[in-house]
Coordinates of C-alpha atoms and ligand atoms in Angstrom, one line a residue:
M1 CA 0.0 0.0 0.0
Q2 CA 1.7 3.1 -1.3
L3 CA -0.6 5.8 0.1
D4 CA 0.3 8.3 2.8
F5 CA -2.2 7.8 5.6
N6 CA -0.7 10.3 8.0
G7 CA -3.5 12.5 9.4
K8 CA -5.9 11.0 6.9
K9 CA -9.3 9.3 7.3
A10 CA -9.2 6.2 5.2
L11 CA -12.4 4.7 3.9
V12 CA -11.8 1.0 3.7
R13 CA -14.1 -1.4 1.9
V14 CA -13.6 -4.7 3.7
D15 CA -15.5 -8.0 3.4
F16 CA -17.0 -8.8 6.8
N17 CA -19.7 -10.9 5.3
V18 CA -19.1 -13.7 7.9
P19 CA -21.2 -16.6 8.8
L20 CA -23.2 -16.2 12.1
D21 CA -25.0 -18.7 14.2
K22 CA -28.5 -18.2 15.7
E23 CA -27.2 -16.2 18.5
Y24 CA -25.3 -14.0 16.1
H25 CA -21.9 -15.4 17.1
I26 CA -19.3 -15.5 14.3
T27 CA -18.6 -19.1 13.3
D28 CA -15.7 -18.4 10.9
D29 CA -13.7 -15.2 11.2
T30 CA -11.4 -15.8 8.3
R31 CA -12.6 -12.7 6.4
I32 CA -12.2 -10.4 9.4
R33 CA -8.7 -11.6 10.1
A34 CA -7.8 -11.2 6.5
A35 CA -8.6 -7.4 6.7
V36 CA -6.6 -6.8 9.9
P37 CA -3.2 -6.2 8.4
T38 CA -4.5 -3.4 6.2
I39 CA -6.4 -1.7 9.0
K40 CA -3.4 -2.0 11.4
H41 CA -1.1 -0.5 8.7
I42 CA -3.4 2.6 8.4
L43 CA -3.5 3.0 12.2
N44 CA 0.2 2.6 12.6
H45 CA 0.9 5.2 9.9
G46 CA -1.0 8.0 11.5
G47 CA -4.4 7.4 9.9
A48 CA -7.9 6.6 11.1
A49 CA -10.0 3.9 9.5
I50 CA -13.7 4.1 8.5
L51 CA -14.8 0.6 7.6
M52 CA -17.6 -0.4 5.2
S53 CA -18.9 -3.8 4.5
H54 CA -22.0 -5.7 3.6
L55 CA -23.4 -8.6 5.6
G56 CA -25.8 -11.0 4.0
R57 CA -28.6 -9.9 1.7
P58 CA -30.9 -7.8 3.9
L59 CA -33.0 -6.4 1.1
K60 CA -33.6 -9.9 -0.3
K61 CA -34.6 -11.2 3.1
L62 CA -37.0 -8.6 4.4
K63 CA -39.3 -9.2 7.4
E64 CA -42.9 -10.1 6.9
D65 CA -43.9 -6.5 7.3
G66 CA -41.5 -5.5 4.5
S67 CA -39.0 -3.9 6.7
I68 CA -35.2 -4.6 7.0
D69 CA -34.3 -7.2 9.6
R70 CA -31.8 -4.9 11.3
E71 CA -31.3 -7.2 14.3
K72 CA -30.2 -10.0 12.1
F73 CA -28.1 -8.1 9.5
T74 CA -26.5 -5.4 11.6
L75 CA -22.7 -5.2 11.4
Q76 CA -22.7 -4.5 15.1
H77 CA -22.4 -8.3 15.5
V78 CA -18.7 -8.1 14.5
V79 CA -17.7 -5.2 16.6
P80 CA -16.5 -7.0 19.8
H81 CA -14.4 -9.5 17.9
L82 CA -13.0 -6.9 15.6
S83 CA -12.1 -4.7 18.6
E84 CA -10.3 -7.7 20.1
L85 CA -8.4 -8.5 16.9
L86 CA -7.3 -4.9 16.4
G87 CA -6.6 -4.2 20.0
V88 CA -8.7 -1.0 19.5
N89 CA -12.2 -0.1 20.7
V90 CA -14.1 0.0 17.4
Q91 CA -16.8 2.6 17.2
F92 CA -20.0 1.7 15.5
C93 CA -22.4 3.9 13.6
D94 CA -25.9 2.5 13.0
E95 CA -26.1 4.4 9.7
T96 CA -24.1 3.7 6.5
V97 CA -24.4 7.3 5.3
G98 CA -26.2 10.3 6.7
E99 CA -25.8 13.0 9.3
K100 CA -24.8 10.8 12.1
A101 CA -22.2 9.0 10.1
E102 CA -20.8 12.4 8.9
R103 CA -20.6 13.6 12.5
I104 CA -18.9 10.6 13.9
A105 CA -16.5 10.3 10.9
A106 CA -15.6 14.0 11.2
A107 CA -14.7 13.6 14.9
L108 CA -12.5 10.5 14.3
K109 CA -8.9 10.9 15.4
P110 CA -5.7 9.2 14.1
G111 CA -5.6 5.6 15.5
E112 CA -9.3 5.3 15.8
V113 CA -11.6 2.9 13.9
L114 CA -15.3 3.4 12.9
L115 CA -17.4 0.7 11.4
L116 CA -20.4 1.9 9.4
E117 CA -23.7 0.0 9.2
N118 CA -24.3 -2.7 6.6
T119 CA -23.9 -1.1 3.2
R120 CA -26.7 -3.3 1.8
F121 CA -29.2 -1.6 4.1
E122 CA -29.0 1.1 1.4
A123 CA -31.0 0.3 -1.8
G124 CA -28.5 2.0 -3.9
E125 CA -25.6 -0.2 -2.9
T126 CA -26.1 -3.2 -5.2
K127 CA -27.2 -0.8 -8.0
G128 CA -23.9 1.0 -7.9
D129 CA -25.8 4.2 -7.2
E130 CA -23.7 7.3 -7.8
N131 CA -25.4 9.5 -5.1
L132 CA -24.9 6.9 -2.5
A133 CA -21.3 6.4 -3.5
K134 CA -20.8 10.2 -3.3
K135 CA -22.1 10.3 0.2
M136 CA -19.9 7.4 1.3
A137 CA -16.9 9.0 -0.4
A138 CA -17.4 12.3 1.5
L139 CA -16.8 10.5 4.8
G140 CA -13.1 10.0 4.1
D141 CA -10.0 11.5 2.5
V142 CA -8.7 8.4 0.8
Y143 CA -10.2 5.1 -0.4
V144 CA -8.8 1.6 0.2
N145 CA -10.5 -1.5 -1.4
D146 CA -9.6 -4.7 0.5
A147 CA -12.8 -6.6 -0.2
F148 CA -11.7 -9.2 -2.8
G149 CA -14.8 -11.3 -2.0
T150 CA -17.0 -8.7 -3.6
A151 CA -14.6 -7.3 -6.2
H152 CA -16.7 -8.9 -9.0
R153 CA -19.7 -6.8 -8.0
E154 CA -20.2 -3.3 -9.4
H155 CA -21.7 -1.9 -6.2
A156 CA -21.6 1.6 -4.7
S157 CA -19.0 0.8 -2.0
T158 CA -16.9 -1.6 -4.1
A159 CA -16.6 0.2 -7.4
T160 CA -18.6 3.5 -8.0
I161 CA -17.1 5.1 -4.9
A162 CA -13.6 5.0 -6.4
R163 CA -14.6 7.6 -9.0
F164 CA -14.7 10.2 -6.3
F165 CA -11.0 9.7 -5.5
G166 CA -8.3 10.8 -7.8
E167 CA -4.9 9.1 -8.4
G168 CA -2.9 9.0 -5.2
A169 CA -6.0 8.9 -3.1
K170 CA -7.1 5.3 -3.7
T171 CA -5.4 2.0 -3.5
F172 CA -5.8 -1.8 -2.8
G173 CA -5.4 -3.2 0.7
F174 CA -2.9 -6.0 1.4
L175 CA -5.5 -8.7 0.9
M176 CA -6.5 -7.4 -2.5
E177 CA -2.9 -7.1 -3.5
A178 CA -2.1 -10.6 -2.4
E179 CA -5.2 -12.1 -4.2
I180 CA -4.3 -10.2 -7.4
K181 CA -0.6 -11.1 -7.3
N182 CA -1.3 -14.8 -6.7
A183 CA -3.9 -15.1 -9.4
E184 CA -1.7 -13.3 -11.8
R185 CA 1.1 -15.7 -11.1
V186 CA -1.1 -18.5 -12.4
L187 CA -2.4 -16.5 -15.4
H188 CA 0.8 -14.7 -16.5
N189 CA 4.0 -16.6 -17.2
P190 CA 3.4 -19.5 -14.8
E191 CA 6.2 -21.9 -14.3
R192 CA 5.3 -25.1 -16.3
P193 CA 3.9 -27.6 -16.3
L194 CA 0.8 -25.8 -15.2
T195 CA -2.1 -28.0 -14.0
A196 CA -5.6 -27.0 -13.2
I197 CA -7.7 -29.4 -11.1
I198 CA -11.4 -28.6 -11.5
G199 CA -14.2 -30.3 -9.7
G200 CA -17.5 -29.5 -8.1
A201 CA -21.1 -30.1 -9.1
K202 CA -21.9 -28.6 -12.4
V203 CA -20.2 -28.0 -15.8
S204 CA -22.6 -25.1 -16.4
D205 CA -21.1 -23.1 -13.5
K206 CA -17.6 -23.4 -14.8
I207 CA -17.9 -23.3 -18.6
L208 CA -16.1 -20.0 -19.0
L209 CA -13.4 -21.1 -16.6
L210 CA -12.9 -24.4 -18.4
E211 CA -12.8 -22.7 -21.8
R212 CA -10.3 -20.2 -20.7
L213 CA -8.1 -22.7 -18.9
I214 CA -7.8 -24.9 -22.0
D215 CA -6.1 -21.8 -23.6
F216 CA -3.2 -21.9 -21.4
V217 CA -2.8 -24.9 -19.1
D218 CA -0.7 -28.0 -19.8
N219 CA -2.9 -30.4 -17.8
L220 CA -6.6 -30.2 -16.9
L221 CA -7.9 -32.7 -14.4
I222 CA -11.7 -32.9 -14.1
G223 CA -13.3 -34.5 -11.2
G224 CA -16.5 -34.1 -9.1
G225 CA -20.0 -34.3 -10.4
M226 CA -19.1 -32.3 -13.5
A227 CA -16.9 -35.2 -14.8
Y228 CA -20.0 -37.3 -15.6
T229 CA -21.3 -34.9 -18.2
F230 CA -18.0 -35.3 -20.1
L231 CA -18.0 -39.1 -19.6
K232 CA -21.6 -39.5 -20.9
A233 CA -20.8 -37.2 -23.8
Q234 CA -18.0 -39.7 -24.7
G235 CA -20.6 -42.5 -24.8
G236 CA -20.0 -43.7 -21.2
E237 CA -22.7 -45.4 -19.1
V238 CA -22.9 -43.3 -16.0
G239 CA -26.0 -44.6 -14.3
K240 CA -27.8 -41.9 -12.3
S241 CA -24.7 -39.8 -11.8
L242 CA -25.1 -36.0 -12.0
V243 CA -25.4 -35.2 -15.7
E244 CA -26.4 -32.0 -17.4
E245 CA -28.0 -33.3 -20.6
D246 CA -28.1 -29.9 -22.2
R247 CA -24.3 -29.6 -21.9
L248 CA -23.3 -32.8 -23.6
D249 CA -22.4 -31.0 -26.9
L250 CA -20.5 -28.4 -25.0
A251 CA -18.6 -31.1 -23.2
L252 CA -17.6 -32.6 -26.5
E253 CA -16.5 -29.2 -27.8
L254 CA -14.3 -28.7 -24.7
L255 CA -12.8 -32.1 -25.1
D256 CA -12.1 -31.3 -28.8
K257 CA -10.6 -27.9 -28.0
A258 CA -8.3 -29.5 -25.4
K259 CA -7.1 -32.0 -28.0
R260 CA -6.5 -29.2 -30.6
K261 CA -4.5 -27.2 -28.1
G262 CA -2.4 -30.2 -26.9
V263 CA -3.8 -30.0 -23.4
K264 CA -3.7 -33.3 -21.5
L265 CA -7.3 -33.5 -20.2
L266 CA -7.9 -36.3 -17.7
L267 CA -11.3 -37.6 -16.6
P268 CA -11.5 -40.1 -13.7
E269 CA -10.8 -43.5 -15.1
D270 CA -12.8 -45.1 -12.2
S271 CA -15.3 -43.9 -9.6
I272 CA -16.6 -44.7 -6.2
I273 CA -20.2 -45.4 -6.9
A274 CA -23.2 -45.5 -4.6
D275 CA -26.8 -46.6 -4.8
D276 CA -28.0 -43.5 -3.0
F277 CA -26.9 -39.9 -2.4
A278 CA -26.1 -40.6 1.3
N279 CA -23.2 -41.5 3.5
T280 CA -25.0 -44.6 4.5
A281 CA -25.4 -45.8 0.9
Q282 CA -23.9 -49.0 -0.4
S283 CA -20.8 -48.2 -2.3
S284 CA -18.4 -49.9 -4.7
L285 CA -15.7 -49.2 -7.3
A286 CA -16.5 -49.0 -11.0
N287 CA -15.1 -47.9 -14.3
S288 CA -16.4 -44.4 -14.8
K289 CA -17.9 -45.3 -18.1
A290 CA -19.6 -48.5 -16.9
I291 CA -21.6 -47.4 -13.9
P292 CA -24.6 -49.8 -13.4
E293 CA -28.1 -48.4 -13.8
G294 CA -29.4 -47.0 -10.5
W295 CA -25.9 -46.2 -9.2
M296 CA -24.1 -42.9 -9.2
G297 CA -20.5 -41.7 -9.1
L298 CA -19.8 -39.8 -5.9
D299 CA -16.0 -39.7 -5.8
I300 CA -13.0 -40.4 -8.0
G301 CA -11.8 -44.0 -7.8
E302 CA -8.4 -45.5 -6.9
Q303 CA -6.9 -45.5 -10.4
A304 CA -8.1 -42.0 -11.0
R305 CA -6.4 -40.9 -7.8
K306 CA -3.2 -42.4 -8.9
D307 CA -3.4 -40.8 -12.3
F308 CA -4.3 -37.4 -10.9
R309 CA -1.6 -37.6 -8.2
E310 CA 1.1 -38.3 -10.8
V311 CA 0.2 -35.3 -12.8
V312 CA 0.0 -33.1 -9.7
F313 CA 3.4 -34.3 -8.5
N314 CA 5.0 -33.4 -11.9
S315 CA 3.5 -29.9 -11.9
K316 CA 5.3 -26.6 -11.2
T317 CA 2.1 -24.5 -10.9
I318 CA -1.2 -25.9 -9.7
L319 CA -4.6 -24.3 -9.6
W320 CA -7.4 -26.1 -7.7
N321 CA -11.1 -25.3 -7.7
G322 CA -13.8 -27.6 -6.6
P323 CA -14.0 -30.9 -4.8
M324 CA -13.4 -34.3 -6.5
G325 CA -16.5 -35.8 -4.9
V326 CA -19.2 -35.3 -2.4
F327 CA -16.6 -34.5 0.3
E328 CA -19.2 -33.4 2.9
M329 CA -20.0 -37.2 3.3
P330 CA -16.9 -38.9 4.8
K331 CA -17.4 -42.0 2.6
F332 CA -16.9 -39.9 -0.5
A333 CA -14.3 -37.5 0.7
E334 CA -11.2 -39.6 0.0
G335 CA -10.5 -38.3 -3.5
T336 CA -10.7 -34.7 -2.4
K337 CA -8.5 -35.5 0.5
M338 CA -5.9 -37.2 -1.7
I339 CA -5.9 -34.2 -4.1
A340 CA -5.4 -31.8 -1.1
E341 CA -2.5 -33.9 0.2
S342 CA -0.9 -34.2 -3.3
V343 CA -1.2 -30.4 -3.8
A344 CA 0.4 -29.9 -0.4
Q345 CA 3.2 -32.4 -1.2
A346 CA 3.9 -30.9 -4.6
T347 CA 4.1 -27.5 -2.9
S348 CA 6.6 -28.7 -0.4
K349 CA 8.8 -29.8 -3.4
G350 CA 8.7 -26.3 -4.9
A351 CA 5.5 -26.0 -6.9
F352 CA 3.3 -22.9 -6.6
S353 CA -0.3 -23.8 -5.7
L354 CA -3.4 -21.6 -5.6
V355 CA -6.6 -23.0 -4.1
G356 CA -9.6 -20.8 -5.1
G357 CA -13.3 -21.2 -4.8
G358 CA -15.6 -22.0 -1.9
D359 CA -15.6 -25.8 -1.5
S360 CA -12.0 -26.6 -2.2
V361 CA -11.1 -23.9 0.3
A362 CA -13.4 -25.6 2.8
A363 CA -11.7 -28.9 2.1
V364 CA -8.1 -27.7 2.6
N365 CA -9.2 -25.9 5.8
Q366 CA -11.0 -29.0 7.1
L367 CA -7.9 -31.1 6.4
G368 CA -5.6 -28.6 8.2
L369 CA -3.6 -28.2 4.9
A370 CA -4.3 -24.5 4.4
D371 CA -0.8 -23.5 5.3
K372 CA 0.8 -26.3 3.2
V373 CA -0.4 -24.8 -0.1
S374 CA 1.0 -21.5 -1.5
Y375 CA -2.1 -19.4 -1.4
V376 CA -5.8 -20.0 -0.4
S377 CA -8.1 -17.4 -2.0
T378 CA -10.8 -15.7 0.1
G379 CA -12.9 -14.9 -2.9
G380 CA -15.0 -17.7 -4.4
G381 CA -16.9 -16.0 -7.2
A382 CA -14.4 -13.2 -7.5
M383 CA -11.5 -15.6 -8.0
L384 CA -13.5 -17.6 -10.6
E385 CA -14.2 -14.5 -12.6
F386 CA -10.7 -13.3 -12.3
L387 CA -9.4 -16.6 -13.6
E388 CA -12.0 -16.5 -16.4
G389 CA -10.0 -13.4 -17.5
K390 CA -12.6 -10.8 -16.6
E391 CA -11.6 -7.4 -15.3
L392 CA -13.3 -7.2 -11.9
P393 CA -15.1 -3.8 -11.3
G394 CA -13.5 -3.6 -7.8
I395 CA -10.1 -3.8 -9.4
R396 CA -10.7 -1.7 -12.5
S397 CA -12.2 1.2 -10.5
V398 CA -9.1 1.6 -8.3
R399 CA -6.8 1.3 -11.2
Q400 CA -8.6 3.9 -13.4
Ligands
AMP1 P1 -19.1 -26.3 -6.6 O1 -19.8 -25.3 -5.7 O2 -19.6 -26.3 -8.0 O3 -17.6 -26.3 -6.5 O4 -19.7 -27.7 -6.2 C1 -19.4 -28.2 -4.9 C2 -20.4 -29.3 -4.6 O5 -20.3 -30.4 -5.6 C3 -20.2 -30.0 -3.3 O6 -21.3 -29.7 -2.5 C4 -20.1 -31.5 -3.6 O7 -20.8 -32.3 -2.7 C5 -20.7 -31.6 -5.0 N1 -20.2 -32.7 -5.7 C6 -18.9 -33.1 -5.9 N2 -18.8 -34.2 -6.6 C7 -20.1 -34.6 -6.8 C8 -20.6 -35.8 -7.5 N3 -19.9 -36.7 -8.0 N4 -22.0 -35.9 -7.5 C9 -22.8 -34.9 -7.0 N5 -22.3 -33.8 -6.4 C10 -21.0 -33.7 -6.3

């Protein structure tokens, strides 16, 4: 962060959209912790921090009488824990913008922190409303965007607001910088061989990603539910595995594109199959193209694990998004576990590894391997769109 914060009030867009339990206790504070270095840096360099974030979707989940459920969606829930992490008594304003917010912001002194109310209490937030952004911008002297998780959204506090700050008055926070740097390391001049491991439920969610990856990876390993659409497209019998019938042609096109580009694309040779979508189901091992009727593939099989592991071990750069099976059920978590361990081992031998996207991140965390890979992204959708080659509004607006 190159900005001079001395004597300045820095408006910082953070991502405090954390999961809460029924009593509104934070169940996973990863996102709050991720913003701490940026906030501390501002405070340690003579600045004050005015924090903005959203929490949930308050306007999509209104109360029966049509009003906002302020009790549920207030950012006040994060204040005690944030104060503890920062070692500073965080002030809270129950407005996002308005007279009160202006008054408290104006009185803020260097070293102090103010958290504004949920940005999504304002209808203009998700519309990228200019008036709202202008009011937000007026609260601070400089703007810092550290909310990678919402960088793919063109909202008032994530993108529009940056227009009101000239060059030298806006920057990325440390988290944003790290996310961008690590994703760019995969996208631009990666050390080769470069392997992408893509899993998860549906091909349709990741079409753009797959198309783009085929342009520049050396190896593409496809596991998870999405593999069965490819296997069926090739003429395989996949029983009642997850298949998107309307994507069979697309799957063939992607396979063909990979061939033309010389990309080694691997589908799971065999699968752990089950007679029901349940951890208590009967299970067995089968060739992925000969799954009996009434059975479904819920994890990659033993041969597939060996094949995938060998490719991972010989890679110098690895990108992983999406589980290899229904890893929430212990019986079908082994393939994902093996991939996580292989990526960690390859990393210990010098490979660079980036894990991005919700469920694979959950898997490495669950297995305690998060610090054994090079970088774990905090942004699911944002990281996917970044890797698809899109210029994210939250990044573009700060660079402009
Ligand atoms: P995604 O959000 O697209 O990364 O998908 C993650 C979800 O895919 C997880 O909830 C997994 O349980 C699910 N999944 C992975 N493999 C399979 C499979 N073979 N069949 C059905 N669902 C799967």
